[in-house]
mmCIF file of C-alpha atoms in Angstrom:
data_model
loop_
_atom_site.group_PDB
_atom_site.id
_atom_site.type_symbol
_atom_site.label_atom_id
_atom_site.label_comp_id
_atom_site.label_asym_id
_atom_site.label_seq_id
_atom_site.Cartn_x
_atom_site.Cartn_y
_atom_site.Cartn_z
ATOM 1 C CA ALA A 1 -9.465 32.486 -29.218
ATOM 2 C CA CYS A 2 -8.127 29.036 -28.430
ATOM 3 C CA GLY A 3 -9.862 25.740 -28.952
ATOM 4 C CA PRO A 4 -11.228 23.303 -26.409
ATOM 5 C CA GLU A 5 -7.810 21.544 -26.328
ATOM 6 C CA TYR A 6 -6.744 24.450 -24.079
ATOM 7 C CA TRP A 7 -9.836 24.664 -21.905
ATOM 8 C CA GLY A 8 -8.215 22.830 -18.997
ATOM 9 C CA VAL A 9 -7.689 23.207 -15.259
ATOM 10 C CA THR A 10 -4.908 21.945 -13.025
ATOM 11 C CA ARG A 11 -5.169 20.027 -9.768
ATOM 12 C CA ARG A 12 -4.033 23.117 -7.861
ATOM 13 C CA GLN A 13 -6.907 25.055 -9.444
ATOM 14 C CA LEU A 14 -9.361 22.345 -8.438
ATOM 15 C CA ARG A 15 -8.095 22.553 -4.812
ATOM 16 C CA GLU A 16 -8.680 26.349 -4.975
ATOM 17 C CA LEU A 17 -12.183 25.823 -6.429
ATOM 18 C CA LEU A 18 -13.003 23.402 -3.615
ATOM 19 C CA ARG A 19 -11.754 25.951 -1.078
ATOM 20 C CA ARG A 20 -13.894 28.662 -2.636
ATOM 21 C CA VAL A 21 -16.901 26.353 -2.630
ATOM 22 C CA HIS A 22 -16.473 25.693 1.081
ATOM 23 C CA ASP A 23 -16.262 29.454 1.743
ATOM 24 C CA GLU A 24 -19.639 30.075 0.119
ATOM 25 C CA PRO A 25 -22.297 30.638 2.852
ATOM 26 C CA SER A 26 -25.030 29.176 0.687
ATOM 27 C CA TRP A 27 -23.118 26.034 -0.169
ATOM 28 C CA THR A 28 -24.063 22.642 1.377
ATOM 29 C CA PRO A 29 -21.951 19.427 1.171
ATOM 30 C CA GLN A 30 -24.875 17.630 -0.450
ATOM 31 C CA ASN A 31 -24.882 19.834 -3.547
ATOM 32 C CA SER A 32 -24.532 18.233 -6.927
ATOM 33 C CA VAL A 33 -22.352 19.204 -9.882
ATOM 34 C CA TYR A 34 -25.459 20.840 -11.415
ATOM 35 C CA ALA A 35 -25.778 23.008 -8.325
ATOM 36 C CA LEU A 36 -22.082 23.850 -8.430
ATOM 37 C CA VAL A 37 -22.496 25.136 -11.959
ATOM 38 C CA SER A 38 -25.844 26.941 -11.621
ATOM 39 C CA ASP A 39 -25.204 28.518 -8.186
ATOM 40 C CA LEU A 40 -21.455 29.284 -8.361
ATOM 41 C CA ILE A 41 -19.784 28.740 -11.744
ATOM 42 C CA VAL A 42 -22.362 30.672 -13.736
ATOM 43 C CA PRO A 43 -22.368 33.689 -11.476
ATOM 44 C CA TRP A 44 -18.537 33.714 -11.408
ATOM 45 C CA THR A 45 -18.170 33.568 -15.196
ATOM 46 C CA ARG A 46 -21.289 35.514 -16.286
ATOM 47 C CA GLY A 47 -20.535 38.239 -18.771
ATOM 48 C CA THR A 48 -17.026 37.051 -19.525
ATOM 49 C CA GLY A 49 -17.834 34.730 -22.476
ATOM 50 C CA ARG A 50 -15.311 32.204 -21.007
ATOM 51 C CA GLY A 51 -15.736 29.001 -19.194
ATOM 52 C CA CYS A 52 -14.316 28.713 -15.724
ATOM 53 C CA ALA A 53 -11.167 26.834 -16.982
ATOM 54 C CA LEU A 54 -10.325 29.509 -19.556
ATOM 55 C CA LEU A 55 -11.125 32.353 -17.206
ATOM 56 C CA VAL A 56 -8.667 31.267 -14.528
ATOM 57 C CA ASN A 57 -6.033 30.608 -17.144
ATOM 58 C CA SER A 58 -6.752 33.595 -19.372
ATOM 59 C CA ALA A 59 -3.057 34.697 -19.265
ATOM 60 C CA MET A 60 -1.772 31.271 -20.302
ATOM 61 C CA PRO A 61 -4.347 28.693 -21.462
ATOM 62 C CA ARG A 62 -3.242 25.163 -20.626
ATOM 63 C CA LYS A 63 -3.229 22.276 -23.022
ATOM 64 C CA VAL A 64 -5.378 19.363 -21.839
ATOM 65 C CA ASN A 65 -3.892 15.917 -21.310
ATOM 66 C CA VAL A 66 -6.695 14.335 -19.229
ATOM 67 C CA MET A 67 -10.411 14.083 -20.226
ATOM 68 C CA VAL A 68 -12.628 13.758 -17.187
ATOM 69 C CA SER A 69 -16.252 12.765 -17.479
ATOM 70 C CA HIS A 70 -18.939 13.394 -14.803
ATOM 71 C CA ALA A 71 -22.594 13.075 -14.040
ATOM 72 C CA TRP A 72 -24.505 16.254 -13.353
ATOM 73 C CA ALA A 73 -26.400 14.663 -10.443
ATOM 74 C CA GLU A 74 -23.340 13.362 -8.600
ATOM 75 C CA ASN A 75 -22.033 15.029 -5.463
ATOM 76 C CA ALA A 76 -19.863 17.958 -6.389
ATOM 77 C CA GLU A 77 -17.405 17.761 -3.507
ATOM 78 C CA ASP A 78 -16.998 14.012 -3.933
ATOM 79 C CA PHE A 79 -16.373 14.549 -7.684
ATOM 80 C CA LEU A 80 -13.723 17.249 -7.203
ATOM 81 C CA GLU A 81 -11.938 15.349 -4.442
ATOM 82 C CA ALA A 82 -11.855 12.225 -6.604
ATOM 83 C CA VAL A 83 -10.330 14.086 -9.476
ATOM 84 C CA ILE A 84 -7.723 15.682 -7.204
ATOM 85 C CA ARG A 85 -6.826 12.235 -5.775
ATOM 86 C CA SER A 86 -6.528 10.670 -9.247
ATOM 87 C CA THR A 87 -4.338 13.270 -10.961
ATOM 88 C CA ASP A 88 -0.878 14.721 -10.687
ATOM 89 C CA ASP A 89 0.280 18.306 -10.387
ATOM 90 C CA ASP A 90 1.377 18.337 -14.009
ATOM 91 C CA ASP A 91 -2.037 17.162 -15.303
ATOM 92 C CA VAL A 92 -4.452 19.502 -17.114
ATOM 93 C CA MET A 93 -8.071 18.356 -17.075
ATOM 94 C CA PHE A 94 -10.974 19.013 -19.424
ATOM 95 C CA ILE A 95 -14.114 18.934 -17.295
ATOM 96 C CA CYS A 96 -17.346 19.803 -19.099
ATOM 97 C CA ALA A 97 -18.821 21.728 -16.155
ATOM 98 C CA LEU A 98 -15.800 23.900 -15.917
ATOM 99 C CA SER A 99 -14.481 23.975 -19.463
ATOM 100 C CA LEU A 100 -17.583 25.015 -21.351
ATOM 101 C CA TYR A 101 -19.137 28.506 -20.947
ATOM 102 C CA GLN A 102 -22.325 27.663 -19.080
ATOM 103 C CA ALA A 103 -23.895 31.082 -18.552
ATOM 104 C CA GLU A 104 -26.039 31.189 -21.760
ATOM 105 C CA ASP A 105 -26.207 34.981 -21.447
ATOM 106 C CA HIS A 106 -25.206 36.026 -25.027
ATOM 107 C CA ALA A 107 -21.864 37.334 -23.705
ATOM 108 C CA GLY A 108 -20.222 34.251 -25.222
ATOM 109 C CA PRO A 109 -21.086 31.162 -27.198
ATOM 110 C CA THR A 110 -24.099 29.075 -26.235
ATOM 111 C CA ILE A 111 -23.621 25.511 -25.175
ATOM 112 C CA GLU A 112 -25.120 24.355 -28.431
ATOM 113 C CA GLU A 113 -22.604 26.447 -30.367
ATOM 114 C CA GLN A 114 -19.799 25.081 -28.301
ATOM 115 C CA LEU A 115 -20.881 21.489 -28.885
ATOM 116 C CA GLY A 116 -21.056 22.081 -32.692
ATOM 117 C CA SER A 117 -23.400 20.729 -35.298
ATOM 118 C CA ARG A 118 -21.119 17.909 -36.374
ATOM 119 C CA VAL A 119 -19.239 15.243 -34.499
ATOM 120 C CA CYS A 120 -15.857 16.535 -35.667
ATOM 121 C CA GLU A 121 -16.729 19.968 -34.095
ATOM 122 C CA SER A 122 -17.481 18.486 -30.669
ATOM 123 C CA PRO A 123 -15.078 19.757 -28.003
ATOM 124 C CA PHE A 124 -15.003 16.241 -26.490
ATOM 125 C CA ARG A 125 -13.963 14.752 -29.813
ATOM 126 C CA ARG A 126 -11.341 17.463 -30.360
ATOM 127 C CA VAL A 127 -9.806 17.055 -26.904
ATOM 128 C CA LEU A 128 -9.665 13.276 -27.192
ATOM 129 C CA GLU A 129 -8.084 13.625 -30.663
ATOM 130 C CA SER A 130 -5.551 16.114 -29.253
ATOM 131 C CA ILE A 131 -4.620 13.695 -26.414
ATOM 132 C CA ARG A 132 -4.243 10.893 -28.965
ATOM 133 C CA GLN A 133 -1.973 12.999 -31.223
ATOM 134 C CA GLN A 134 0.175 14.062 -28.285
ATOM 135 C CA GLY A 135 0.503 10.431 -27.209
ATOM 136 C CA SER A 136 1.314 9.236 -30.724
ATOM 137 C CA GLY A 137 4.317 11.559 -30.636
ATOM 138 C CA CYS A 138 5.553 9.514 -27.701
ATOM 139 C CA ALA A 139 4.600 6.318 -29.453
ATOM 140 C CA PHE A 140 5.985 3.264 -27.611
ATOM 141 C CA GLY A 141 6.577 5.119 -24.353
ATOM 142 C CA TRP A 142 3.003 6.326 -23.972
ATOM 143 C CA ARG A 143 1.271 2.974 -24.612
ATOM 144 C CA TRP A 144 3.772 0.813 -22.752
ATOM 145 C CA HIS A 145 4.792 3.133 -19.874
ATOM 146 C CA GLY A 146 2.941 0.927 -17.341
ATOM 147 C CA VAL A 147 5.004 -2.072 -18.449
ATOM 148 C CA LEU A 148 8.279 -0.242 -18.875
ATOM 149 C CA SER A 149 8.028 1.260 -15.338
ATOM 150 C CA GLN A 150 7.982 -2.261 -13.914
ATOM 151 C CA VAL A 151 11.198 -3.353 -15.613
ATOM 152 C CA PRO A 152 13.569 -2.121 -12.812
ATOM 153 C CA ALA A 153 11.603 -4.103 -10.217
ATOM 154 C CA VAL A 154 11.718 -7.244 -12.439
ATOM 155 C CA LEU A 155 15.460 -6.838 -12.931
ATOM 156 C CA LEU A 156 16.081 -6.514 -9.192
ATOM 157 C CA VAL A 157 14.008 -9.676 -8.527
ATOM 158 C CA CYS A 158 16.041 -11.530 -11.103
ATOM 159 C CA ALA A 159 19.286 -10.189 -9.542
ATOM 160 C CA PHE A 160 18.237 -11.380 -6.133
ATOM 161 C CA ALA A 161 17.207 -14.770 -7.517
ATOM 162 C CA LEU A 162 20.655 -15.222 -9.075
ATOM 163 C CA TYR A 163 22.443 -14.134 -5.937
ATOM 164 C CA SER A 164 20.342 -16.525 -3.849
ATOM 165 C CA LEU A 165 21.209 -19.662 -5.887
ATOM 166 C CA PRO A 166 24.381 -20.501 -3.973
ATOM 167 C CA VAL A 167 22.429 -20.034 -0.719
ATOM 168 C CA VAL A 168 19.765 -22.477 -1.935
ATOM 169 C CA VAL A 169 22.023 -24.995 -3.624
ATOM 170 C CA ARG A 170 25.026 -25.035 -1.194
ATOM 171 C CA SER A 171 23.601 -23.321 1.913
ATOM 172 C CA CYS A 172 26.367 -20.726 1.886
ATOM 173 C CA ILE A 173 26.607 -16.911 1.712
ATOM 174 C CA PRO A 174 28.530 -16.052 -1.459
ATOM 175 C CA SER A 175 31.072 -13.363 -2.178
ATOM 176 C CA PHE A 176 32.995 -12.997 -5.423
ATOM 177 C CA ASP A 177 35.791 -15.379 -4.574
ATOM 178 C CA SER A 178 34.428 -17.575 -1.800
ATOM 179 C CA CYS A 179 31.361 -18.976 -0.055
ATOM 180 C CA GLY A 180 30.733 -18.723 3.694
ATOM 181 C CA PHE A 181 29.385 -21.735 5.575
ATOM 182 C CA ALA A 182 28.030 -21.616 9.072
ATOM 183 C CA ASP A 183 28.787 -24.678 11.271
ATOM 184 C CA THR A 184 26.975 -25.133 14.483
ATOM 185 C CA LYS A 185 28.838 -26.079 17.667
ATOM 186 C CA VAL A 186 26.607 -27.134 20.498
ATOM 187 C CA GLY A 187 27.914 -26.559 24.018
ATOM 188 C CA GLN A 188 26.429 -27.413 27.368
ATOM 189 C CA THR A 189 24.812 -24.046 27.799
ATOM 190 C CA SER A 190 25.021 -22.424 24.357
ATOM 191 C CA VAL A 191 25.103 -22.906 20.596
ATOM 192 C CA THR A 192 27.930 -21.226 18.681
ATOM 193 C CA LEU A 193 28.101 -20.527 14.917
ATOM 194 C CA ILE A 194 31.535 -21.049 13.431
ATOM 195 C CA TRP A 195 32.062 -19.537 9.989
ATOM 196 C CA ARG A 196 34.355 -21.107 7.414
ATOM 197 C CA ARG A 197 34.949 -20.081 3.806
ATOM 198 C CA GLU A 198 35.510 -22.247 0.768
ATOM 199 C CA PRO A 199 36.383 -21.273 -2.808
ATOM 200 C CA LEU A 200 33.334 -20.345 -4.880
ATOM 201 C CA ALA A 201 32.619 -22.483 -7.891
ATOM 202 C CA GLU A 202 33.084 -20.818 -11.309
ATOM 203 C CA GLU A 203 29.485 -21.177 -12.265
ATOM 204 C CA PHE A 204 28.414 -19.327 -9.140
ATOM 205 C CA LYS A 205 30.899 -16.557 -9.894
ATOM 206 C CA VAL A 206 29.118 -16.084 -13.251
ATOM 207 C CA LEU A 207 25.822 -15.856 -11.442
ATOM 208 C CA LEU A 208 27.093 -13.195 -9.010
ATOM 209 C CA ILE A 209 28.550 -11.116 -11.841
ATOM 210 C CA SER A 210 25.226 -11.437 -13.698
ATOM 211 C CA SER A 211 23.356 -10.436 -10.576
ATOM 212 C CA LEU A 212 25.492 -7.254 -10.210
ATOM 213 C CA LEU A 213 24.998 -6.383 -13.867
ATOM 214 C CA LEU A 214 21.226 -6.700 -13.469
ATOM 215 C CA VAL A 215 21.370 -4.272 -10.497
ATOM 216 C CA PHE A 216 23.265 -1.716 -12.539
ATOM 217 C CA LEU A 217 20.851 -2.157 -15.404
ATOM 218 C CA ALA A 218 17.829 -1.663 -13.122
ATOM 219 C CA ALA A 219 19.359 1.533 -11.796
ATOM 220 C CA ALA A 220 20.147 2.794 -15.280
ATOM 221 C CA TRP A 221 16.607 1.953 -16.445
ATOM 222 C CA ALA A 222 15.068 3.772 -13.477
ATOM 223 C CA ASP A 223 17.237 6.849 -14.155
ATOM 224 C CA ALA A 224 16.189 6.827 -17.827
ATOM 225 C CA LEU A 225 12.492 6.778 -16.888
ATOM 226 C CA ALA A 226 13.052 9.619 -14.404
ATOM 227 C CA LEU A 227 14.857 11.757 -17.027
ATOM 228 C CA THR A 228 12.268 11.198 -19.725
ATOM 229 C CA PRO A 229 8.848 11.357 -18.046
ATOM 230 C CA PRO A 230 6.174 9.972 -20.406
ATOM 231 C CA PHE A 231 3.168 11.820 -21.779
ATOM 232 C CA ARG A 232 0.309 10.978 -19.344
ATOM 233 C CA GLY A 233 -2.690 11.550 -21.575
ATOM 234 C CA ARG A 234 -5.733 9.624 -20.466
ATOM 235 C CA MET A 235 -9.470 9.754 -19.829
#
């Protein structure tokens, strides 16, 4: 038997659950999570000794990386849809209503037995501790992923700012060896732009090279993030 760290469901399985709920003739959209468990989950799992999550993943239990809390009185469809919207396909969720064996039919552990007599035995505590341990293995990347993922955008903004300095300071469009100026020639019936180029000052060349380096660095950083997806444990 596997511990509560593996009593998880995926987003795809939640979509399937929502579809099954809609197919039930006795189901109404106003039903609560309590009604979902008592009217559907318990009948589906009765006699198996396994919660819904472990039952649908009996061949390969999935390790949880997201702890989801809920109220028993909240609308069941709203709850499931909110979880589906808020998670990714790779996430595995521990949801009390689906993860614990709810039947209380002596075919499996009672809810009291599953909750344990001590805090350290609580499935909620064990799942959260498992998520923390998985995240600790990723250390810096897990805690700071939100910041690290913004670095490419910051680098691109800085690159654009450096490239724009000649435009702001000298009102010209820079290339690596010259700067283009637009002169206006006003005729009787039209206005014509005449472009001329002048050598680019050395300090602006340094800015353009720095701008290009920042673009390459932003691309490399984005590739590194894509190749090493972070652990997304959360609650």
